[in-house]
C-alpha atoms as a PDB file:
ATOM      1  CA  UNK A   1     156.671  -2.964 110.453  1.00  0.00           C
ATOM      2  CA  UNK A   2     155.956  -5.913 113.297  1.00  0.00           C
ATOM      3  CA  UNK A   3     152.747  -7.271 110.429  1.00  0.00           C
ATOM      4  CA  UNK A   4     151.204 -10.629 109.574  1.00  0.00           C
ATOM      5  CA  UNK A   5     148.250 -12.278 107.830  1.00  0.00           C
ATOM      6  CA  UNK A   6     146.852 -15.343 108.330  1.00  0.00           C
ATOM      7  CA  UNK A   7     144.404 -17.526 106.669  1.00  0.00           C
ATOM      8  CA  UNK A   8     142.793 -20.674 108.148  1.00  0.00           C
ATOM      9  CA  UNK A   9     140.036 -22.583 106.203  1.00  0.00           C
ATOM     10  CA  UNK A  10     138.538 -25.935 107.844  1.00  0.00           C
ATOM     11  CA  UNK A  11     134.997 -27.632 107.005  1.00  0.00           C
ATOM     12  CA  UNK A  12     133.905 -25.326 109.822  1.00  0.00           C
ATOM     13  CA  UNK A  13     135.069 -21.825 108.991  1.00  0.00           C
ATOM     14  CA  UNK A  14     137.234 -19.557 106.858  1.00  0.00           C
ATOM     15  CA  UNK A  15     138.610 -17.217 108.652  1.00  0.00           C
ATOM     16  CA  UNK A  16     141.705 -14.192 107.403  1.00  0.00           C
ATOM     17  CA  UNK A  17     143.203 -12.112 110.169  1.00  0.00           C
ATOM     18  CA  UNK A  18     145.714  -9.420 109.083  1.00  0.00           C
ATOM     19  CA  UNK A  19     147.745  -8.012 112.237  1.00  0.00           C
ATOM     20  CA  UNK A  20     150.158  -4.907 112.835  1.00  0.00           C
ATOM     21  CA  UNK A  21     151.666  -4.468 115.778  1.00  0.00           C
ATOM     22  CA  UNK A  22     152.569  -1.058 115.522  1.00  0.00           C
ATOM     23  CA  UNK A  23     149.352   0.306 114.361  1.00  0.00           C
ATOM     24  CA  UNK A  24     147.260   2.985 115.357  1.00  0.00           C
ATOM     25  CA  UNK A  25     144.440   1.185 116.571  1.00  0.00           C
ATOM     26  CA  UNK A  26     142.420   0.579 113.160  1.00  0.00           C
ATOM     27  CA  UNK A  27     139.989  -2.192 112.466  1.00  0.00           C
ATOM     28  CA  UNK A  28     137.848  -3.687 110.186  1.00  0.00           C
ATOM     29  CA  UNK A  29     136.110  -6.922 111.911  1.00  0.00           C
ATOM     30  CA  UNK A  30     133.161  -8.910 110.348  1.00  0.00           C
ATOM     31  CA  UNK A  31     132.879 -12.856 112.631  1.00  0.00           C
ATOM     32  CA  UNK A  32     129.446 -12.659 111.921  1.00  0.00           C
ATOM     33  CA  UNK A  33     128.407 -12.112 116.016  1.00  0.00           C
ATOM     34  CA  UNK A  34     128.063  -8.628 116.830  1.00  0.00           C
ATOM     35  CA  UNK A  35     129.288  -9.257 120.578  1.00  0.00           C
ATOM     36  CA  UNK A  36     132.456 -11.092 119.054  1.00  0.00           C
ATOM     37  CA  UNK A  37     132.933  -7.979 116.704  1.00  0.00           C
ATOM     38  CA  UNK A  38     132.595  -5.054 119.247  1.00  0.00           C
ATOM     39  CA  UNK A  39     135.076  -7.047 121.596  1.00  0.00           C
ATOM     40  CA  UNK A  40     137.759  -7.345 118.792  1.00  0.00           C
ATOM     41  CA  UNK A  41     136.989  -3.622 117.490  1.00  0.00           C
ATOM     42  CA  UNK A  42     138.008  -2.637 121.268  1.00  0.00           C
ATOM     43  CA  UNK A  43     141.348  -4.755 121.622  1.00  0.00           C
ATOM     44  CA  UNK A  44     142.410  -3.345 118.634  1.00  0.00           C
ATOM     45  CA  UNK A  45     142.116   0.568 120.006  1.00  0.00           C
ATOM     46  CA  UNK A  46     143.392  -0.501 123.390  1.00  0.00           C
ATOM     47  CA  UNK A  47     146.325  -2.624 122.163  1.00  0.00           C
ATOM     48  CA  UNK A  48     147.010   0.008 119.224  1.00  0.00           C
ATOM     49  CA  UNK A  49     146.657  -2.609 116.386  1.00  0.00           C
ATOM     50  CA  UNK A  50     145.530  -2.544 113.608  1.00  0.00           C
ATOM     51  CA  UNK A  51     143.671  -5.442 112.843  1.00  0.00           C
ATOM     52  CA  UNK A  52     141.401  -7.050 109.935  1.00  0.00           C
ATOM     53  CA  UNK A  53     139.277 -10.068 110.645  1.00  0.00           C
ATOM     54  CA  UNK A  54     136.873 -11.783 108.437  1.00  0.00           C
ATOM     55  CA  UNK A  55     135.316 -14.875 109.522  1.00  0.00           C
ATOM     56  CA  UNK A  56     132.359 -17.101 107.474  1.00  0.00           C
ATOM     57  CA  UNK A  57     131.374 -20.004 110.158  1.00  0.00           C
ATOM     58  CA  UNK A  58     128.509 -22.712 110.369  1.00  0.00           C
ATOM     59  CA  UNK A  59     126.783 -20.190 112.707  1.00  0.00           C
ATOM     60  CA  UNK A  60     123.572 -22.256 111.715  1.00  0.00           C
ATOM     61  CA  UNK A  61     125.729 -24.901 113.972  1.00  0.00           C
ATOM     62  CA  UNK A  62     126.579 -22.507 116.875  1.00  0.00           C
ATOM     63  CA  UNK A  63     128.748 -19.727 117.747  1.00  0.00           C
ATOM     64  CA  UNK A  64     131.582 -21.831 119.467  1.00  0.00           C
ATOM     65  CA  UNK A  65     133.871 -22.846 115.748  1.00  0.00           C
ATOM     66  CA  UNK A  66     133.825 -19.251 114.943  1.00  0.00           C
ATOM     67  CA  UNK A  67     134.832 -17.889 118.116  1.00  0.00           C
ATOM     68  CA  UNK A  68     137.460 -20.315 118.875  1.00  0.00           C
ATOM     69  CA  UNK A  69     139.071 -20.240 114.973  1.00  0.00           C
ATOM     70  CA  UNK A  70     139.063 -16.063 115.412  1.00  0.00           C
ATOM     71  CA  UNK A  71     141.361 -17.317 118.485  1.00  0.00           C
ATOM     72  CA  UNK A  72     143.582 -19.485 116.575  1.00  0.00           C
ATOM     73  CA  UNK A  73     143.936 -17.003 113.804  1.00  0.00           C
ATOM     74  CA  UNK A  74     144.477 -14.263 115.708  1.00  0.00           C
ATOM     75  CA  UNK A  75     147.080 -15.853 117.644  1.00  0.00           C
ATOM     76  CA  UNK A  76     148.659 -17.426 115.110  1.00  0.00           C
ATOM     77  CA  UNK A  77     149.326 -13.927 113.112  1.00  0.00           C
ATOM     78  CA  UNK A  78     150.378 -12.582 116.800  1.00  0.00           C
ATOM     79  CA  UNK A  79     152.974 -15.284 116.908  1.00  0.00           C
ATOM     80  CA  UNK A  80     154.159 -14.327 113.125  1.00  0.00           C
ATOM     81  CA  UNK A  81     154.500 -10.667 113.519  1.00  0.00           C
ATOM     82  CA  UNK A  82     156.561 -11.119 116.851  1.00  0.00           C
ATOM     83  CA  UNK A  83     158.798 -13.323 115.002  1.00  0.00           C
ATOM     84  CA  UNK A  84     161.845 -14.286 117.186  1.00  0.00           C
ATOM     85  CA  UNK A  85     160.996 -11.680 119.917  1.00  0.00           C
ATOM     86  CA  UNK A  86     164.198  -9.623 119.666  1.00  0.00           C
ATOM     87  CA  UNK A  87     163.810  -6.247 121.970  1.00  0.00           C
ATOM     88  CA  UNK A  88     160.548  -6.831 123.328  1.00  0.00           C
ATOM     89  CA  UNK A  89     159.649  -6.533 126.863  1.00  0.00           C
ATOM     90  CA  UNK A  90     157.793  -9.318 127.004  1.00  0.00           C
ATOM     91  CA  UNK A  91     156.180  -9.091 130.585  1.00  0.00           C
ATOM     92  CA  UNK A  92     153.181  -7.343 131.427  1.00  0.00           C
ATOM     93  CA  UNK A  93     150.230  -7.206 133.887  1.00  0.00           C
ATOM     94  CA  UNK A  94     147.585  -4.852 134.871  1.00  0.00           C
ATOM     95  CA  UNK A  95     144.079  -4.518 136.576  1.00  0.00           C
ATOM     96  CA  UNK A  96     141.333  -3.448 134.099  1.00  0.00           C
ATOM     97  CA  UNK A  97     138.125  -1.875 135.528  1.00  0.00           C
ATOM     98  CA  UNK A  98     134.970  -1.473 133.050  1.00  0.00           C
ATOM     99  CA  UNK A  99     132.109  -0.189 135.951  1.00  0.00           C
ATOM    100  CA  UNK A 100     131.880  -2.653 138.374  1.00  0.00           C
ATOM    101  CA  UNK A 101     134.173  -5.121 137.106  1.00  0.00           C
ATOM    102  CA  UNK A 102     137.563  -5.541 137.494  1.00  0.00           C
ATOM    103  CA  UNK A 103     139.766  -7.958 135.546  1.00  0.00           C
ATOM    104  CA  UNK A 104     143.760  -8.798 136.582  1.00  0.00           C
ATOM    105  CA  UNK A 105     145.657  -9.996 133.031  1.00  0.00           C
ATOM    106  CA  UNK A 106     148.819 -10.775 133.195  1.00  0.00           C
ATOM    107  CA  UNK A 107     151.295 -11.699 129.966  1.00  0.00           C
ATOM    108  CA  UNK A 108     154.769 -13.437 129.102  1.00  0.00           C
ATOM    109  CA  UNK A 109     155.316 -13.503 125.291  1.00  0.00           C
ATOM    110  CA  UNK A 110     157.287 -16.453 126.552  1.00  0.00           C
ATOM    111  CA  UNK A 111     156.947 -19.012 123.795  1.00  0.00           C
ATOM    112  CA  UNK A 112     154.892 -21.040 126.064  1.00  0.00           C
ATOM    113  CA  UNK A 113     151.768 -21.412 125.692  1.00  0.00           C
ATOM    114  CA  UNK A 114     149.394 -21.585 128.806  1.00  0.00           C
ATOM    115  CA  UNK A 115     146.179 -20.667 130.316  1.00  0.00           C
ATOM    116  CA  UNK A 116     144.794 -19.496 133.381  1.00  0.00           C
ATOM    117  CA  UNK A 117     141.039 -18.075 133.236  1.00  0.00           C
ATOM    118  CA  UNK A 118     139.322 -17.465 136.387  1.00  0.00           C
ATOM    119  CA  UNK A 119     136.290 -15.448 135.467  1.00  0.00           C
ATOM    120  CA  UNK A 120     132.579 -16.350 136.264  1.00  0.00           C
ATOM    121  CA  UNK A 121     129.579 -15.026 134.072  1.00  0.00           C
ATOM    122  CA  UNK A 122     126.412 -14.162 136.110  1.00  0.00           C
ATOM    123  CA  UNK A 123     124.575 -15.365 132.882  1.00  0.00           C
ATOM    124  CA  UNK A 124     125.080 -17.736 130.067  1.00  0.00           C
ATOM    125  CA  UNK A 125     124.691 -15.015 127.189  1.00  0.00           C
ATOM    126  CA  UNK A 126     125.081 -11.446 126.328  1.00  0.00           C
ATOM    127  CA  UNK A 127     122.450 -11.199 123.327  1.00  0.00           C
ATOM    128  CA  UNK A 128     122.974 -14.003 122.037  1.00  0.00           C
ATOM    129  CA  UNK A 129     126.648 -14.798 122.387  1.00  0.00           C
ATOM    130  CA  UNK A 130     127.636 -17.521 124.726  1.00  0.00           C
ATOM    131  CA  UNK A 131     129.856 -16.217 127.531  1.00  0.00           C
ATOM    132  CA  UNK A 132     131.946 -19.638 127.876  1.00  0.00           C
ATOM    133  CA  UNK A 133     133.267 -18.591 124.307  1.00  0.00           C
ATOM    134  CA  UNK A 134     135.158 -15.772 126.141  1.00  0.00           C
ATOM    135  CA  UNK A 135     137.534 -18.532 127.451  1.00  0.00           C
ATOM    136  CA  UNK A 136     137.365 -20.697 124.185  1.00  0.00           C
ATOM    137  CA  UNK A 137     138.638 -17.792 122.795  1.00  0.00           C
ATOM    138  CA  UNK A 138     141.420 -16.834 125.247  1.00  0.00           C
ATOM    139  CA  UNK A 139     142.457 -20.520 125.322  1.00  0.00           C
ATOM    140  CA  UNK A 140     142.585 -20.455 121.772  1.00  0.00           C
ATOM    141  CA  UNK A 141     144.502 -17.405 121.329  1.00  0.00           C
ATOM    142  CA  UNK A 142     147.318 -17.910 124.220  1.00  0.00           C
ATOM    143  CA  UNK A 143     147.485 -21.688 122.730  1.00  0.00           C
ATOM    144  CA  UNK A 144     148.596 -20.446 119.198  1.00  0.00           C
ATOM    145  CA  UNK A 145     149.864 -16.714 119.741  1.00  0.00           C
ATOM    146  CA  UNK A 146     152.496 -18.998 122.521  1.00  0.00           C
ATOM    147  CA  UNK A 147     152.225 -16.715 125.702  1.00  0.00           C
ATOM    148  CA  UNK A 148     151.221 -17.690 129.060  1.00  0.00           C
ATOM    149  CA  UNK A 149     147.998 -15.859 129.375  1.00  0.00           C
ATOM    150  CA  UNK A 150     146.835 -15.274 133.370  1.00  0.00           C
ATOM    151  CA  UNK A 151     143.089 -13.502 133.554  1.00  0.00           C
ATOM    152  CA  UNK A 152     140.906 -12.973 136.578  1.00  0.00           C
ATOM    153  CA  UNK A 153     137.721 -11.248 137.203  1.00  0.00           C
ATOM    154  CA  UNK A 154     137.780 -10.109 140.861  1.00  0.00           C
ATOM    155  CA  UNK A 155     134.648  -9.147 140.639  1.00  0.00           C
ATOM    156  CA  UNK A 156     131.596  -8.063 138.785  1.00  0.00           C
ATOM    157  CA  UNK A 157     128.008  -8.060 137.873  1.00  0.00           C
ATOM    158  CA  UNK A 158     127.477  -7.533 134.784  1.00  0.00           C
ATOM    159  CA  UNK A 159     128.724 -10.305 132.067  1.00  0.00           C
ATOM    160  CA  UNK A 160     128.844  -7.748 129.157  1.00  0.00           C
ATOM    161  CA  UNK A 161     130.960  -5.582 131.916  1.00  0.00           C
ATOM    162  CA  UNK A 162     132.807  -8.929 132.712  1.00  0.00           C
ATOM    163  CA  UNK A 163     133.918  -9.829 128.918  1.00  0.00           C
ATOM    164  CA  UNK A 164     134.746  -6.236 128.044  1.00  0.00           C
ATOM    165  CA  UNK A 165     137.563  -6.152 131.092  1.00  0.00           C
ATOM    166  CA  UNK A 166     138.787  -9.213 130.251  1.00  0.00           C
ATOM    167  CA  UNK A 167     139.384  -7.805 125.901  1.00  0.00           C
ATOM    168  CA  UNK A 168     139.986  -4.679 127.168  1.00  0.00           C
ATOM    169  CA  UNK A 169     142.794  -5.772 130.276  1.00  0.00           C
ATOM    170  CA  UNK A 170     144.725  -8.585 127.555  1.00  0.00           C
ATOM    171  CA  UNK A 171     144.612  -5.709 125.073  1.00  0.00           C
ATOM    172  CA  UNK A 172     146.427  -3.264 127.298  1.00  0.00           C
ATOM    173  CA  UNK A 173     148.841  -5.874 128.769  1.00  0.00           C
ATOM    174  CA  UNK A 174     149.540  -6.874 124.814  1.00  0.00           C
ATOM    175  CA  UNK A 175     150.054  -3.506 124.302  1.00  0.00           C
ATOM    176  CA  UNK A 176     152.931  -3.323 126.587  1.00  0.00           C
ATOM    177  CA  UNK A 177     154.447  -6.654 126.499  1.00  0.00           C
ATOM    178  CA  UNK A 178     155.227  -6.327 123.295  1.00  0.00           C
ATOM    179  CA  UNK A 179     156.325  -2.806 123.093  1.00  0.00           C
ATOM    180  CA  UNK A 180     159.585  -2.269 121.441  1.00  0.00           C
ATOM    181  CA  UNK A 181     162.218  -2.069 124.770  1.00  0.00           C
ATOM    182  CA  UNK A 182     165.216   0.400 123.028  1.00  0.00           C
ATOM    183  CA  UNK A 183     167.569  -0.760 126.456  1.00  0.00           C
ATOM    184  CA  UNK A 184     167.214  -4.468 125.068  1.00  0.00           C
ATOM    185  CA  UNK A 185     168.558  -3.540 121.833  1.00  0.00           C
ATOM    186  CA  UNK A 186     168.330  -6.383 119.348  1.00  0.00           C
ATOM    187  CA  UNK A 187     168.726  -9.211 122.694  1.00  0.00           C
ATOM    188  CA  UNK A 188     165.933 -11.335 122.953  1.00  0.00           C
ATOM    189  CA  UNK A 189     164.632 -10.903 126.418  1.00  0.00           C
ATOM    190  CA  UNK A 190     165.546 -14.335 128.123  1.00  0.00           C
ATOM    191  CA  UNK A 191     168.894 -15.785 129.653  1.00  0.00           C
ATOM    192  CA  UNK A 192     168.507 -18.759 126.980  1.00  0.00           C
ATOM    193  CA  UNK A 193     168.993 -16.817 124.587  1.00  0.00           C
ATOM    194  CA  UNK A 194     165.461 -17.309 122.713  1.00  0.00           C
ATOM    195  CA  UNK A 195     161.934 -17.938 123.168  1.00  0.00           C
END
């Protein structure tokens, strides 16, 4: 079992993510932001993870440390459960569509971790989460989990619809990416030899 837990505690937040790749789709998720809890609840089904994460943040401060350490966390335990990578298919890419939205991801469990987010919010909140966490978030996550992370909202109107395409679409492109490739044996898919 592909599984990992992490704990991170700072003077900001404590935060516990337990991870299993090759789950079912459970999860148990309390950040403390509703928003930040539905959109984790929903990458768990569509990746088929199961995944636990608690968080206790300075909320009183903002929403931003609690967001961005469920990133780190999150792609910290990714990064442990892959482990060395061996028979993985590493790539993936897809276009997500949640109503009028539609969100391009693309993935390489690469080892190298990098960033593109091209996605505009028509509004600065949904209820009263901040929708530039979405890419504090993603930055954190690719950052620590060590992929290259490509998402882009081609369009869209609706910035709940907007940050739902963008869990949902890395979720899906997780879910293949690091699907178990039985051709690749126990190779780790690069010419180098690792990742």
């Amino acid at each position: 079992m592909r599984s990992a837990r992490v704990a991170r505690r700072t003077n900001e937040t404590d935060v516990t993510v337990s991870l299993g790749l090759d789950g079912t789709g459970q999860a148990a998720i309390a950040t403390g932001i509703g928003f930040l809890d539905h959109m984790l609840e929903l990458f768990a089904r569509h990746a088929l993870v199961d995944l636990e994460v608690k968080v206790t943040g300075d909320l009183h401060v903002d929403q931003h440390h609690t967001a961005e350490d469920a990133g780190i966390a999150l792609g910290e335990a990714l990064a442990k459960a892959l482990g060395d990578k061996r028979g993985i298919v590493r790539y993936a890419s897809l276009d997500l569509p949640m109503d009028e939205a539609l969100t391009r991801v693309a993935i390489d469990v690469s080892g190298r971790p990098f960033l593109v987010f091209r996605v505009e919010f028509p509004t600065e909140k949904v209820g009263t989460f901040d929708t530039e966490l979405v890419r504090e978030f993603f930055q954190a996550f690719a950052t620590k989990a060590g992929v290259t992370l490509h998402v882009e909202t081609l369009y869209g109107q609706n910035s709940h619809h907007i940050a739902e395409s963008c869990f949902k679409g890395l979720a899906r492109a997780l879910r293949r990416a690091v699907a178990v490739d039985p051709r690749e044996g126990e190779r780790v898919p690069s010419t180098k030899g690792s990742l």
